[in-house]
């Protein structure tokens, strides 16, 4: 996942990903959902995964 790779240094330092950053990333995915062929279930699963890295 490119999102996790993008914020890997923050995760490694124990900072996690901020709520605002997660919302922005989720918004970008939602905007591009048709191009990426993501379903609502896919978006929900991605959101759950990203929540694991939340600070």
Coordinates of C-alpha atoms in Angstrom, one line a residue:
X1 CA 0.0 0.0 0.0
X2 CA 1.4 3.3 -1.1
X3 CA -0.2 5.2 1.7
X4 CA 1.7 3.1 4.4
X5 CA 4.9 3.4 2.5
X6 CA 4.5 7.1 2.2
X7 CA 4.2 7.4 6.0
X8 CA 6.6 4.6 7.0
X9 CA 9.1 6.9 8.8
X10 CA 6.3 8.2 11.0
X11 CA 5.2 4.7 11.8
X12 CA 8.7 3.5 12.6
X13 CA 9.3 6.4 14.9
X14 CA 6.2 5.5 16.9
X15 CA 4.3 8.6 15.8
X16 CA 1.7 6.9 13.8
X17 CA -0.4 8.6 11.2
X18 CA -2.5 11.6 12.3
X19 CA -6.3 11.6 12.0
X20 CA -6.2 14.5 9.6
X21 CA -3.7 12.7 7.3
X22 CA -5.9 9.5 7.4
X23 CA -9.0 11.5 6.5
X24 CA -7.1 13.2 3.6
X25 CA -5.8 9.8 2.3
X26 CA -9.3 8.2 2.6
X27 CA -10.8 11.2 0.8
X28 CA -8.3 10.8 -2.1
X29 CA -9.2 7.1 -2.3
X30 CA -12.9 7.9 -2.3
X31 CA -12.5 10.5 -5.1
X32 CA -10.6 7.9 -7.2
X33 CA -12.7 4.9 -6.3
X34 CA -14.2 4.6 -9.8
X35 CA -10.8 4.8 -11.5
X36 CA -9.4 2.3 -9.0
X37 CA -12.5 0.1 -9.2
X38 CA -13.0 0.1 -5.5
X39 CA -16.3 -1.0 -3.9
X40 CA -17.7 0.4 -0.7
X41 CA -16.6 -2.8 1.0
X42 CA -13.0 -2.2 -0.3
X43 CA -13.0 1.3 1.1
X44 CA -14.3 0.1 4.4
X45 CA -11.6 -2.6 4.6
X46 CA -8.9 0.0 3.7
X47 CA -10.2 2.3 6.3
X48 CA -9.9 -0.4 9.0
X49 CA -6.3 -1.2 7.9
X50 CA -5.3 2.5 8.1
X51 CA -6.9 2.9 11.5
X52 CA -4.3 0.4 12.8
X53 CA -1.6 2.9 12.1
X54 CA -3.4 5.9 13.7
X55 CA -1.6 7.6 16.5

